[in-house]
Amino acid sequence: MISVPPEHVVAVRHGQSVANVLFERTRAEGVPMALPAGSDPGVPLTKAGWEQAARVGRWLARQEPPETVVVSPYLRARQTWKAMAECAGLPAARFDERLRDRCMGVFHGLNEIALRERAPHCVREWGYRPPGGESLPDVAERVHELLGELAGQRVLFVAHDAVVVALRYVACGERPAVPWPVPNASVSRWVRDGDRLRLVEFGRQPWKAVRRR
C-alpha cells in the first residue's frame, strides 16, 4: 500500500529492441540462445522500435501532460523516451535505477527456449529468484519505493515489461499465476482513487489510432 499515491500514472514499455527481434526469431525456430554477458543495459531499439516510440509520443501529445517523467537508464528505454519527447512537449526526464529491467542473474540474456531447458518449472513463477538475480517481488519493492516519492503527481514512466507488471502488483495488489503480457511500446495507466491507484488500461497501444505524420 502506498501512503499517498500519485494522481495519475502512465507506464510505457520501451519500443521493439534488437534483443526482442532475436528472441522472437529464435523462439519461433526453437533454438536456445543467450546475449553476451553484461550486454542488457546497452541493447538498442530497432528502426521499428524508434517508430513505435515516436507514435507513442504523438499520442501523448494529445493527453494531459505529466508533471514528472522517470525513465529506466537502459539504452532502449532512453531511446524510447528520446523519440517520444521529440513528438510531444513533455518535461525533462530523470533516469532512475529503480526502473531498470529485472536482473536474471545466472540466466542473463537467455531466450525462452534456453530458460526452459535450465529451469522449466521455475522461471515464470511469481516469486522465483534466479541465482544472483531478482524475483518479481524484488522489482515490486523498488517500484513501490519510487512511487512513494511521487505523491499527488501526474507521472510518466518509460521502462520494461517486468517493471510494468510489478507496478500493477504494487498499485492494485494483483499477482498473476504467470506475468501478464506487456507488448513493446504499450501503455498502461492508473488513476488515483482515494488512497489507492485504480487500473484504467493495461498493455494497450492506443497510439495505433493516431494517424501517422
Coordinates of C-alpha atoms in Angstrom, one line a residue:
M1 CA 0.0 0.0 0.0
I2 CA 1.3 3.5 -0.9
S3 CA 0.5 6.0 1.8
V4 CA -0.3 8.8 -0.7
P5 CA -0.3 7.6 -4.3
P6 CA 0.4 9.6 -7.4
E7 CA -2.6 11.3 -9.1
H8 CA -2.1 9.6 -12.4
V9 CA 0.5 7.1 -13.7
V10 CA 1.3 6.2 -17.3
A11 CA 3.8 3.4 -17.8
V12 CA 5.2 2.9 -21.3
R13 CA 7.3 -0.2 -22.2
H14 CA 10.2 0.5 -24.5
G15 CA 9.8 0.0 -28.2
Q16 CA 11.0 -3.1 -30.1
S17 CA 14.6 -3.8 -29.3
V18 CA 17.3 -5.7 -31.2
A19 CA 17.1 -8.4 -28.5
N20 CA 13.3 -8.6 -28.8
V21 CA 13.7 -9.5 -32.5
L22 CA 16.4 -12.1 -31.8
F23 CA 14.4 -13.7 -29.0
E24 CA 11.3 -13.9 -31.2
R25 CA 13.1 -15.4 -34.1
T26 CA 14.9 -18.0 -32.1
R27 CA 11.7 -18.8 -30.2
A28 CA 10.0 -19.5 -33.5
E29 CA 12.9 -21.6 -34.6
G30 CA 13.1 -23.5 -31.3
V31 CA 16.7 -22.6 -30.9
P32 CA 18.3 -21.7 -27.5
M33 CA 20.4 -18.5 -27.4
A34 CA 22.0 -16.0 -25.0
L35 CA 23.0 -12.4 -25.3
P36 CA 26.6 -11.6 -24.4
A37 CA 27.3 -11.2 -20.7
G38 CA 26.6 -7.7 -19.4
S39 CA 25.0 -6.5 -22.7
D40 CA 21.5 -6.0 -21.5
P41 CA 21.7 -2.3 -20.4
G42 CA 23.1 -1.4 -23.9
V43 CA 20.6 -3.2 -26.1
P44 CA 19.3 -0.6 -28.6
L45 CA 16.0 -0.1 -30.4
T46 CA 15.3 -1.4 -33.9
K47 CA 14.2 1.0 -36.6
A48 CA 10.6 -0.2 -35.9
G49 CA 11.1 0.4 -32.2
W50 CA 12.1 4.1 -32.9
E51 CA 8.9 4.5 -35.0
Q52 CA 6.8 2.9 -32.3
A53 CA 8.2 5.3 -29.7
A54 CA 7.5 8.3 -31.9
R55 CA 3.9 7.2 -32.3
V56 CA 3.6 6.9 -28.6
G57 CA 4.9 10.4 -28.3
R58 CA 2.3 11.7 -30.8
W59 CA -0.4 10.0 -28.8
L60 CA 0.9 11.5 -25.6
A61 CA 0.9 15.0 -27.1
R62 CA -2.9 14.7 -27.2
Q63 CA -3.1 13.8 -23.5
E64 CA -2.8 16.0 -20.3
P65 CA 0.9 16.2 -19.8
P66 CA 2.8 14.6 -16.9
E67 CA 4.5 16.7 -14.2
T68 CA 7.2 14.2 -13.7
V69 CA 8.9 11.8 -16.1
V70 CA 11.1 9.0 -14.9
V71 CA 13.0 6.7 -17.2
S72 CA 15.0 3.5 -16.9
P73 CA 18.7 4.1 -17.5
Y74 CA 18.9 1.2 -20.0
L75 CA 19.5 2.4 -23.6
R76 CA 16.3 1.0 -25.1
A77 CA 14.2 2.9 -22.6
R78 CA 16.3 6.1 -23.0
Q79 CA 15.9 5.9 -26.8
T80 CA 12.2 5.3 -26.5
W81 CA 12.0 8.4 -24.3
K82 CA 14.0 10.5 -26.8
A83 CA 11.7 9.6 -29.7
M84 CA 8.6 10.3 -27.6
A85 CA 9.9 13.6 -26.3
E86 CA 10.7 14.8 -29.8
C87 CA 7.0 14.4 -30.7
A88 CA 5.4 15.9 -27.5
G89 CA 6.0 18.9 -25.3
L90 CA 6.9 17.0 -22.1
P91 CA 9.1 17.9 -19.1
A92 CA 12.7 16.8 -18.9
A93 CA 13.2 13.2 -17.8
R94 CA 15.3 11.9 -14.9
F95 CA 16.8 8.4 -15.0
D96 CA 16.3 6.1 -12.1
E97 CA 17.9 2.7 -11.4
R98 CA 14.7 1.6 -9.7
L99 CA 13.1 1.3 -13.2
R100 CA 15.8 -0.9 -14.6
D101 CA 14.8 -4.3 -16.0
R102 CA 14.6 -7.3 -13.9
C103 CA 18.1 -8.8 -13.2
M104 CA 18.0 -12.5 -14.2
G105 CA 21.4 -13.4 -12.6
V106 CA 22.8 -16.6 -14.0
F107 CA 20.1 -16.6 -16.6
H108 CA 21.0 -13.2 -18.0
G109 CA 20.3 -12.8 -21.7
L110 CA 18.7 -16.3 -22.2
N111 CA 15.8 -16.7 -24.6
E112 CA 12.7 -18.6 -23.6
I113 CA 14.0 -21.9 -25.1
A114 CA 17.2 -21.7 -23.0
L115 CA 15.3 -20.8 -19.9
R116 CA 13.0 -23.7 -20.2
E117 CA 16.0 -26.0 -20.6
R118 CA 17.7 -24.8 -17.4
A119 CA 14.7 -24.2 -15.1
P120 CA 11.5 -25.3 -16.7
H121 CA 9.3 -25.2 -13.6
C122 CA 10.6 -22.0 -12.0
V123 CA 11.4 -19.2 -14.4
R124 CA 7.9 -17.9 -14.8
E125 CA 6.8 -18.3 -11.2
W126 CA 5.9 -15.0 -9.5
G127 CA 8.3 -15.4 -6.5
Y128 CA 11.1 -17.2 -8.3
R129 CA 14.5 -15.5 -7.8
P130 CA 17.2 -16.9 -10.1
P131 CA 20.7 -17.3 -8.6
G132 CA 22.3 -13.9 -8.5
G133 CA 19.1 -12.2 -9.8
E134 CA 15.7 -10.8 -8.8
S135 CA 12.2 -12.1 -8.3
L136 CA 9.3 -10.0 -9.5
P137 CA 8.6 -9.1 -5.8
D138 CA 12.1 -7.7 -5.7
V139 CA 11.3 -5.5 -8.6
A140 CA 8.0 -4.5 -7.0
E141 CA 9.9 -3.4 -3.9
R142 CA 11.9 -0.9 -5.7
V143 CA 8.9 0.3 -7.8
H144 CA 7.0 0.8 -4.5
E145 CA 9.8 2.9 -3.1
L146 CA 9.8 5.1 -6.2
L147 CA 6.0 5.6 -6.2
G148 CA 6.2 6.7 -2.6
E149 CA 8.2 9.7 -3.6
L150 CA 5.7 10.9 -6.2
A151 CA 2.6 11.6 -4.1
G152 CA -0.1 13.5 -5.8
Q153 CA 1.8 13.9 -9.1
R154 CA 1.0 13.1 -12.7
V155 CA 3.7 10.7 -13.6
L156 CA 5.1 9.1 -16.8
F157 CA 7.4 6.0 -16.6
V158 CA 9.3 4.6 -19.5
A159 CA 10.7 1.2 -18.6
H160 CA 10.4 -2.6 -19.1
D161 CA 7.8 -5.3 -19.0
A162 CA 8.9 -6.6 -15.6
V163 CA 8.6 -3.1 -14.2
V164 CA 5.1 -2.6 -15.6
V165 CA 4.0 -6.0 -14.2
A166 CA 5.5 -5.1 -10.8
L167 CA 3.7 -1.7 -10.9
R168 CA 0.4 -3.4 -11.4
Y169 CA 1.1 -5.5 -8.3
V170 CA 2.1 -2.5 -6.2
A171 CA -0.9 -0.4 -7.4
C172 CA -3.6 -3.0 -7.3
G173 CA -2.3 -5.9 -5.3
E174 CA -2.8 -8.3 -8.2
R175 CA -0.5 -11.2 -8.5
P176 CA -0.9 -13.4 -11.6
A177 CA -0.1 -17.1 -11.9
V178 CA 2.3 -16.0 -14.7
P179 CA 3.2 -12.4 -15.6
W180 CA 0.8 -10.5 -17.8
P181 CA 1.9 -9.8 -21.3
V182 CA 3.2 -6.3 -21.8
P183 CA 3.8 -5.6 -25.6
N184 CA 6.6 -3.3 -26.8
A185 CA 5.5 0.4 -26.8
S186 CA 2.4 -0.5 -24.9
V187 CA 0.7 2.0 -22.5
S188 CA -0.7 1.1 -19.0
R189 CA -2.5 3.7 -16.9
W190 CA -3.7 4.1 -13.3
V191 CA -5.6 7.0 -11.7
R192 CA -5.8 7.9 -8.0
D193 CA -9.0 6.6 -6.4
G194 CA -8.9 7.7 -2.8
D195 CA -5.9 6.2 -1.1
R196 CA -5.1 3.7 -3.9
L197 CA -4.5 3.5 -7.7
R198 CA -7.2 2.2 -10.0
L199 CA -6.2 0.5 -13.2
V200 CA -7.6 2.1 -16.3
E201 CA -5.9 0.1 -19.1
F202 CA -3.0 -2.3 -19.3
G203 CA -0.7 -3.3 -22.1
R204 CA -2.7 -1.3 -24.7
Q205 CA -1.4 0.5 -27.8
P206 CA -3.8 3.5 -28.2
W207 CA -1.2 5.2 -30.4
K208 CA -2.2 2.9 -33.2
A209 CA -5.4 5.0 -33.6
V210 CA -3.3 8.2 -34.1
R211 CA -2.6 9.0 -37.8
R212 CA 1.0 8.9 -38.9
R213 CA 2.5 12.2 -40.0

